[in-house]
């Protein structure tokens, strides 16, 4: 019996340490999440140039600013800042997002039947989709119709890129869509079309978004050459934004599948401490943008689950993941105190780093994820 008990105890210890390490879910409050969100906004705002362009990335150990740029990430940051104004009422976020829109407007192409952002002469779907999503968030938040024509014009561009099976070609060049797919641009386009349905109901935008959502749920990975299903947080945004009349059983089941992936990904992340034997077993805490996408994906699905009867059984587990993730991401954020020791504290404070480097999309995705945690924490604190 002693031998058997010893085997069980040692086996349980090995499983706990090596297979299923304990999760680290620091306690967190609404005030802490709001403060972390505002610090992330400050990092983006302080690094924005008068043209509207943002600081792309910074390596603190090398004191090196990455001078490259990526229009899709620009559009994503603009979208996240508009979300921040909608949730927090941040005037700084709204002003920075509007300046980011002005940056894109310099390269607007008017094709006649559509308009779109065309940096470098090519018209990319991803940057246009995220710019459109941000403008739609702004429209719902402020009620200001100033960009209505632009929004419909970009929407018509996206419809021109959409194929009969719901797939979406990634770019337009030299007078025609380029028959190639982007990794995330399909989901980005679907979400922006779903948001257009909310802003301009009854114009067919929601049906177009649903067609692409079905493609993502059933055929995309095989058509585009992937061996496994892409865990697409933009698809989560899409299905969460569709009106109830467009929520078919297939789309609801896809939402359930996505919630399962994001929950597993965030549970794994909560097991990462980045030191000792845990470093060998779980490696460093993951890149902030990757963690943030899962956080905003499951946050979007939470908004659907609390209203969709077929998904209400997920709400408790989703809330646990959202709160846990908010706790460890608030703890991982650089503060003014921790930034003081680095050569350029203004490029460190408020950011999330992965092995010494941070990028604008790290702040974007984690910020959006934290914003989705606020209503969950407010509900818990009011009980």
Short mmCIF file of C-alpha atoms in Angstrom, two decimals:
data_model
loop_
_atom_site.label_atom_id
_atom_site.label_comp_id
_atom_site.label_asym_id
_atom_site.label_seq_id
_atom_site.Cartn_x
_atom_site.Cartn_y
_atom_site.Cartn_z
CA UNK A 1 0.00 0.00 0.00
CA UNK A 2 2.84 2.40 0.84
CA UNK A 3 4.43 1.78 -2.56
CA UNK A 4 1.15 2.35 -4.37
CA UNK A 5 0.46 5.53 -2.40
CA UNK A 6 3.96 6.80 -3.16
CA UNK A 7 3.42 6.21 -6.88
CA UNK A 8 0.10 8.06 -6.75
CA UNK A 9 1.57 11.01 -4.85
CA UNK A 10 4.59 11.30 -7.11
CA UNK A 11 2.42 10.86 -10.18
CA UNK A 12 0.02 13.57 -9.04
CA UNK A 13 2.94 15.90 -8.35
CA UNK A 14 4.40 15.28 -11.82
CA UNK A 15 1.02 15.94 -13.46
CA UNK A 16 0.52 19.14 -11.45
CA UNK A 17 4.02 20.50 -12.13
CA UNK A 18 4.73 19.10 -15.58
CA UNK A 19 1.40 18.56 -17.30
CA UNK A 20 -1.13 20.88 -15.67
CA UNK A 21 0.75 23.58 -13.73
CA UNK A 22 -1.28 25.73 -11.37
CA UNK A 23 -2.90 28.78 -12.94
CA UNK A 24 -1.90 32.24 -11.76
CA UNK A 25 -4.99 34.47 -11.64
CA UNK A 26 -4.22 37.58 -9.58
CA UNK A 27 -7.16 39.38 -8.04
CA UNK A 28 -8.12 42.43 -10.06
CA UNK A 29 -10.63 45.27 -9.78
CA UNK A 30 -12.48 47.47 -12.25
CA UNK A 31 -10.34 50.43 -11.20
CA UNK A 32 -7.13 48.51 -11.88
CA UNK A 33 -8.33 47.44 -15.33
CA UNK A 34 -9.39 50.98 -16.17
CA UNK A 35 -6.02 52.33 -15.03
CA UNK A 36 -4.17 49.75 -17.11
CA UNK A 37 -6.31 50.60 -20.13
CA UNK A 38 -5.62 54.31 -19.71
CA UNK A 39 -1.88 53.62 -19.44
CA UNK A 40 -2.01 51.67 -22.72
CA UNK A 41 -3.88 54.56 -24.34
CA UNK A 42 -1.17 56.93 -23.09
CA UNK A 43 1.55 54.78 -24.68
CA UNK A 44 -0.22 54.94 -28.05
CA UNK A 45 -1.07 58.66 -27.79
CA UNK A 46 2.41 59.77 -26.68
CA UNK A 47 3.98 57.87 -29.57
CA UNK A 48 1.69 59.35 -32.22
CA UNK A 49 3.16 61.78 -34.74
CA UNK A 50 1.31 64.91 -35.96
CA UNK A 51 0.57 63.01 -39.19
CA UNK A 52 -1.42 60.43 -37.24
CA UNK A 53 1.17 57.66 -37.55
CA UNK A 54 1.93 55.73 -34.34
CA UNK A 55 5.18 54.44 -32.90
CA UNK A 56 5.43 50.98 -34.43
CA UNK A 57 7.65 49.17 -31.95
CA UNK A 58 10.38 49.55 -29.34
CA UNK A 59 13.12 47.25 -27.99
CA UNK A 60 13.92 48.47 -24.51
CA UNK A 61 17.11 46.42 -24.04
CA UNK A 62 18.61 47.77 -27.25
CA UNK A 63 16.95 51.20 -26.90
CA UNK A 64 15.86 50.79 -30.50
CA UNK A 65 12.70 52.17 -32.12
CA UNK A 66 11.36 50.06 -34.98
CA UNK A 67 10.88 52.50 -37.85
CA UNK A 68 8.85 50.07 -39.99
CA UNK A 69 5.09 50.31 -40.33
CA UNK A 70 2.05 48.17 -41.03
CA UNK A 71 -1.25 49.64 -42.19
CA UNK A 72 -3.35 46.77 -40.83
CA UNK A 73 -1.94 47.41 -37.38
CA UNK A 74 -2.57 51.12 -37.82
CA UNK A 75 -6.22 50.38 -38.58
CA UNK A 76 -6.37 48.04 -35.60
CA UNK A 77 -5.00 50.65 -33.21
CA UNK A 78 -7.49 53.22 -34.50
CA UNK A 79 -10.30 50.70 -33.95
CA UNK A 80 -9.11 49.92 -30.41
CA UNK A 81 -8.88 53.61 -29.50
CA UNK A 82 -12.45 54.16 -30.70
CA UNK A 83 -13.46 51.21 -28.49
CA UNK A 84 -11.66 52.87 -25.59
CA UNK A 85 -13.66 56.04 -26.03
CA UNK A 86 -16.89 54.05 -26.19
CA UNK A 87 -16.11 52.18 -22.95
CA UNK A 88 -14.06 54.67 -20.94
CA UNK A 89 -15.09 57.99 -22.46
CA UNK A 90 -11.43 58.79 -23.09
CA UNK A 91 -11.17 62.05 -25.02
CA UNK A 92 -7.47 61.36 -25.63
CA UNK A 93 -8.35 58.05 -27.28
CA UNK A 94 -10.98 59.69 -29.49
CA UNK A 95 -8.63 62.47 -30.60
CA UNK A 96 -5.83 60.02 -31.38
CA UNK A 97 -8.18 57.73 -33.30
CA UNK A 98 -9.52 60.65 -35.33
CA UNK A 99 -5.96 61.69 -36.15
CA UNK A 100 -5.29 58.10 -37.19
CA UNK A 101 -8.25 58.29 -39.58
CA UNK A 102 -6.82 61.51 -41.03
CA UNK A 103 -3.55 59.64 -41.68
CA UNK A 104 -5.44 57.11 -43.81
CA UNK A 105 -7.51 59.75 -45.59
CA UNK A 106 -4.37 61.09 -47.27
CA UNK A 107 -4.32 57.93 -49.42
CA UNK A 108 -8.04 57.45 -50.09
CA UNK A 109 -8.80 56.15 -53.58
CA UNK A 110 -12.15 57.07 -55.12
CA UNK A 111 -12.94 54.32 -57.62
CA UNK A 112 -16.36 55.69 -58.45
CA UNK A 113 -18.49 52.82 -57.19
CA UNK A 114 -16.40 52.44 -54.04
CA UNK A 115 -13.74 54.23 -52.02
CA UNK A 116 -10.90 52.74 -50.00
CA UNK A 117 -7.59 53.39 -48.30
CA UNK A 118 -4.86 52.70 -50.87
CA UNK A 119 -1.41 53.05 -49.28
CA UNK A 120 1.27 52.53 -51.92
CA UNK A 121 -1.24 52.09 -54.74
CA UNK A 122 -2.50 48.67 -53.62
CA UNK A 123 -5.87 48.51 -51.88
CA UNK A 124 -5.60 46.03 -48.98
CA UNK A 125 -8.66 44.44 -47.39
CA UNK A 126 -7.31 44.15 -43.84
CA UNK A 127 -6.43 47.80 -43.19
CA UNK A 128 -9.65 48.98 -44.83
CA UNK A 129 -11.72 46.54 -42.78
CA UNK A 130 -10.22 47.64 -39.48
CA UNK A 131 -10.51 51.30 -40.41
CA UNK A 132 -14.16 50.70 -41.27
CA UNK A 133 -14.74 48.78 -38.04
CA UNK A 134 -13.29 51.68 -36.05
CA UNK A 135 -15.48 54.19 -37.86
CA UNK A 136 -18.54 52.03 -37.19
CA UNK A 137 -17.67 51.84 -33.49
CA UNK A 138 -17.29 55.61 -33.51
CA UNK A 139 -20.65 56.06 -35.24
CA UNK A 140 -22.50 53.88 -32.70
CA UNK A 141 -20.70 55.57 -29.82
CA UNK A 142 -21.08 59.22 -30.83
CA UNK A 143 -24.00 59.17 -33.26
CA UNK A 144 -22.00 61.49 -35.51
CA UNK A 145 -22.73 60.75 -39.21
CA UNK A 146 -19.65 62.58 -40.51
CA UNK A 147 -18.10 59.40 -41.96
CA UNK A 148 -21.26 57.70 -43.25
CA UNK A 149 -20.38 58.09 -46.94
CA UNK A 150 -16.84 56.85 -46.35
CA UNK A 151 -18.13 53.84 -44.41
CA UNK A 152 -20.55 52.81 -47.14
CA UNK A 153 -17.84 53.38 -49.76
CA UNK A 154 -15.38 51.06 -47.99
CA UNK A 155 -18.20 48.56 -47.45
CA UNK A 156 -18.83 48.48 -51.21
CA UNK A 157 -15.12 47.85 -51.77
CA UNK A 158 -15.27 44.84 -49.46
CA UNK A 159 -18.34 43.49 -51.25
CA UNK A 160 -16.39 43.74 -54.49
CA UNK A 161 -13.67 41.56 -52.94
CA UNK A 162 -16.18 38.98 -51.67
CA UNK A 163 -16.64 35.83 -53.78
CA UNK A 164 -19.81 33.80 -54.21
CA UNK A 165 -18.74 31.25 -51.58
CA UNK A 166 -18.10 33.97 -48.99
CA UNK A 167 -14.33 34.00 -49.35
CA UNK A 168 -12.68 37.40 -49.64
CA UNK A 169 -9.64 38.21 -51.74
CA UNK A 170 -7.00 40.03 -49.75
CA UNK A 171 -6.29 43.03 -52.01
CA UNK A 172 -7.12 44.96 -55.18
CA UNK A 173 -4.52 46.10 -57.65
CA UNK A 174 -4.33 47.24 -61.28
CA UNK A 175 -8.08 47.29 -61.77
CA UNK A 176 -9.07 43.93 -60.28
CA UNK A 177 -9.12 41.86 -57.07
CA UNK A 178 -5.94 39.84 -56.54
CA UNK A 179 -6.96 36.15 -56.16
CA UNK A 180 -5.11 35.46 -52.90
CA UNK A 181 -6.14 35.21 -49.26
CA UNK A 182 -4.85 36.93 -46.15
CA UNK A 183 -4.49 35.18 -42.81
CA UNK A 184 -6.87 37.46 -40.91
CA UNK A 185 -8.28 39.87 -43.50
CA UNK A 186 -11.27 37.61 -44.20
CA UNK A 187 -12.43 37.79 -40.59
CA UNK A 188 -11.66 41.49 -40.37
CA UNK A 189 -13.85 42.13 -43.42
CA UNK A 190 -16.69 40.00 -42.06
CA UNK A 191 -16.67 41.90 -38.77
CA UNK A 192 -16.68 45.31 -40.39
CA UNK A 193 -19.62 44.25 -42.58
CA UNK A 194 -21.49 43.01 -39.49
CA UNK A 195 -20.88 46.40 -37.84
CA UNK A 196 -22.23 48.14 -40.92
CA UNK A 197 -25.46 46.15 -40.47
CA UNK A 198 -25.75 47.65 -37.01
CA UNK A 199 -25.18 51.18 -38.29
CA UNK A 200 -27.21 50.84 -41.50
CA UNK A 201 -29.72 48.02 -40.87
CA UNK A 202 -31.61 46.52 -43.77
CA UNK A 203 -29.03 47.36 -46.46
CA UNK A 204 -27.72 43.79 -46.78
CA UNK A 205 -24.43 44.18 -44.91
CA UNK A 206 -25.37 41.56 -42.30
CA UNK A 207 -26.22 38.96 -44.94
CA UNK A 208 -22.83 39.55 -46.57
CA UNK A 209 -21.10 39.15 -43.20
CA UNK A 210 -23.02 35.94 -42.54
CA UNK A 211 -21.98 34.47 -45.90
CA UNK A 212 -18.31 35.00 -45.06
CA UNK A 213 -18.83 33.72 -41.52
CA UNK A 214 -20.23 30.47 -42.93
CA UNK A 215 -17.20 30.19 -45.20
CA UNK A 216 -14.90 30.59 -42.20
CA UNK A 217 -16.87 28.03 -40.19
CA UNK A 218 -16.93 25.34 -42.86
CA UNK A 219 -14.46 25.72 -45.73
CA UNK A 220 -11.83 28.39 -45.20
CA UNK A 221 -9.06 26.27 -43.72
CA UNK A 222 -9.22 23.64 -46.45
CA UNK A 223 -9.53 26.19 -49.26
CA UNK A 224 -6.66 28.30 -47.94
CA UNK A 225 -4.36 25.36 -47.21
CA UNK A 226 -4.30 25.13 -43.42
CA UNK A 227 -4.08 21.82 -41.60
CA UNK A 228 -6.16 22.95 -38.62
CA UNK A 229 -8.88 25.49 -37.93
CA UNK A 230 -7.68 29.07 -37.55
CA UNK A 231 -8.79 30.41 -34.14
CA UNK A 232 -9.97 33.73 -35.51
CA UNK A 233 -10.92 36.40 -32.97
CA UNK A 234 -12.35 38.51 -35.80
CA UNK A 235 -14.79 35.68 -36.48
CA UNK A 236 -15.80 35.89 -32.81
CA UNK A 237 -16.43 39.61 -33.18
CA UNK A 238 -18.49 38.89 -36.30
CA UNK A 239 -20.82 36.29 -34.86
CA UNK A 240 -21.26 38.37 -31.70
CA UNK A 241 -22.27 41.41 -33.76
CA UNK A 242 -24.82 39.72 -36.04
CA UNK A 243 -28.48 40.49 -35.28
CA UNK A 244 -30.48 37.58 -33.82
CA UNK A 245 -32.30 36.94 -37.10
CA UNK A 246 -28.96 35.97 -38.68
CA UNK A 247 -27.80 33.62 -35.92
CA UNK A 248 -28.21 30.21 -37.53
CA UNK A 249 -27.38 26.94 -35.70
CA UNK A 250 -24.14 26.68 -37.70
CA UNK A 251 -23.01 30.14 -36.62
CA UNK A 252 -23.92 29.51 -32.98
CA UNK A 253 -21.99 26.25 -32.99
CA UNK A 254 -19.00 28.02 -34.53
CA UNK A 255 -19.19 30.53 -31.67
CA UNK A 256 -19.09 27.65 -29.20
CA UNK A 257 -16.03 26.17 -30.90
CA UNK A 258 -14.24 29.50 -30.81
CA UNK A 259 -15.05 29.98 -27.13
CA UNK A 260 -13.52 26.58 -26.43
CA UNK A 261 -10.29 27.48 -28.17
CA UNK A 262 -9.93 30.90 -26.56
CA UNK A 263 -10.70 29.45 -23.15
CA UNK A 264 -8.04 26.75 -23.57
CA UNK A 265 -5.48 29.27 -24.86
CA UNK A 266 -6.04 31.61 -21.93
CA UNK A 267 -5.98 28.79 -19.40
CA UNK A 268 -2.60 27.70 -20.80
CA UNK A 269 -1.38 31.29 -20.61
CA UNK A 270 -2.40 31.54 -16.97
CA UNK A 271 -0.05 28.62 -16.26
CA UNK A 272 2.99 30.52 -17.54
CA UNK A 273 5.27 32.12 -14.97
CA UNK A 274 8.47 32.31 -17.00
CA UNK A 275 10.86 31.02 -14.33
CA UNK A 276 12.25 27.79 -12.89
CA UNK A 277 10.88 24.51 -14.15
CA UNK A 278 7.80 26.34 -15.42
CA UNK A 279 9.97 28.10 -18.01
CA UNK A 280 11.08 24.75 -19.40
CA UNK A 281 7.54 23.39 -19.45
CA UNK A 282 5.51 26.42 -20.54
CA UNK A 283 8.16 28.83 -21.90
CA UNK A 284 7.90 32.58 -21.41
CA UNK A 285 4.55 34.32 -21.02
CA UNK A 286 3.18 34.64 -24.53
CA UNK A 287 3.44 37.59 -26.91
CA UNK A 288 0.96 40.22 -25.67
CA UNK A 289 -0.79 40.55 -29.04
CA UNK A 290 -1.47 36.80 -29.10
CA UNK A 291 -2.84 36.80 -25.56
CA UNK A 292 -4.85 39.92 -26.31
CA UNK A 293 -6.53 38.45 -29.38
CA UNK A 294 -7.81 35.53 -27.34
CA UNK A 295 -8.98 37.91 -24.62
CA UNK A 296 -10.91 40.13 -27.02
CA UNK A 297 -12.27 37.10 -28.87
CA UNK A 298 -13.71 35.53 -25.74
CA UNK A 299 -14.88 38.97 -24.59
CA UNK A 300 -16.87 39.37 -27.80
CA UNK A 301 -18.37 35.91 -27.38
CA UNK A 302 -19.39 36.77 -23.84
CA UNK A 303 -21.63 39.53 -25.19
CA UNK A 304 -23.31 36.93 -27.38
CA UNK A 305 -23.53 34.21 -24.73
CA UNK A 306 -25.42 36.35 -22.22
CA UNK A 307 -28.22 36.93 -24.76
CA UNK A 308 -28.25 33.71 -26.80
CA UNK A 309 -30.06 30.87 -24.96
CA UNK A 310 -28.05 28.20 -26.77
CA UNK A 311 -24.82 29.57 -25.27
CA UNK A 312 -25.79 30.65 -21.77
CA UNK A 313 -24.15 27.54 -20.30
CA UNK A 314 -20.78 29.05 -21.30
CA UNK A 315 -21.13 32.33 -19.45
CA UNK A 316 -19.69 31.29 -16.07
CA UNK A 317 -16.59 29.72 -17.61
CA UNK A 318 -16.11 32.62 -20.01
CA UNK A 319 -16.30 35.09 -17.12
CA UNK A 320 -13.67 33.11 -15.20
CA UNK A 321 -11.30 33.28 -18.19
CA UNK A 322 -11.93 36.99 -18.75
CA UNK A 323 -11.29 37.93 -15.12
CA UNK A 324 -8.24 35.68 -14.82
CA UNK A 325 -6.71 37.11 -18.00
CA UNK A 326 -7.36 40.68 -16.90
CA UNK A 327 -5.59 39.90 -13.62
CA UNK A 328 -2.39 38.53 -15.09
CA UNK A 329 -2.23 41.08 -17.93
CA UNK A 330 -2.60 43.99 -15.50
CA UNK A 331 0.26 42.48 -13.51
CA UNK A 332 2.42 42.08 -16.64
CA UNK A 333 2.04 45.68 -17.77
CA UNK A 334 4.98 48.02 -17.27
CA UNK A 335 4.27 50.81 -14.82
CA UNK A 336 5.87 54.24 -14.48
CA UNK A 337 7.96 52.85 -11.62
CA UNK A 338 9.20 49.79 -13.53
CA UNK A 339 9.85 51.91 -16.64
CA UNK A 340 12.08 54.40 -14.84
CA UNK A 341 15.18 52.19 -15.09
CA UNK A 342 15.10 51.99 -18.90
CA UNK A 343 16.69 54.51 -21.31
CA UNK A 344 13.34 55.82 -22.57
CA UNK A 345 10.70 55.35 -19.88
CA UNK A 346 8.02 56.99 -22.06
CA UNK A 347 8.30 54.08 -24.50
CA UNK A 348 8.08 51.50 -21.71
CA UNK A 349 5.40 52.68 -19.27
CA UNK A 350 1.97 51.34 -20.14
CA UNK A 351 3.25 48.72 -22.59
CA UNK A 352 3.43 44.94 -22.58
CA UNK A 353 6.73 43.41 -23.67
CA UNK A 354 7.73 40.02 -25.01
CA UNK A 355 11.40 39.32 -24.36
CA UNK A 356 12.29 43.00 -24.41
CA UNK A 357 10.20 44.13 -27.36
CA UNK A 358 6.77 45.71 -27.72
CA UNK A 359 4.76 46.68 -30.78
CA UNK A 360 1.69 48.81 -31.38
CA UNK A 361 -0.53 45.75 -31.86
CA UNK A 362 0.53 44.43 -28.43
CA UNK A 363 -1.08 47.46 -26.85
CA UNK A 364 -4.03 47.35 -29.27
CA UNK A 365 -5.10 43.78 -28.60
CA UNK A 366 -4.51 43.76 -24.85
CA UNK A 367 -6.34 47.07 -24.55
CA UNK A 368 -9.36 45.68 -26.39
CA UNK A 369 -9.27 42.57 -24.23
CA UNK A 370 -9.15 44.61 -21.01
CA UNK A 371 -12.05 46.76 -22.16
CA UNK A 372 -14.17 43.63 -22.56
CA UNK A 373 -13.37 42.67 -18.95
CA UNK A 374 -14.79 45.86 -17.46
CA UNK A 375 -18.52 44.94 -17.63
CA UNK A 376 -17.77 41.48 -16.22
CA UNK A 377 -15.91 42.94 -13.25
CA UNK A 378 -18.55 45.63 -12.74
CA UNK A 379 -21.19 42.90 -12.54
CA UNK A 380 -19.16 40.88 -10.06
CA UNK A 381 -18.38 43.90 -7.87
CA UNK A 382 -22.03 44.93 -7.74
CA UNK A 383 -23.17 41.56 -6.38
#
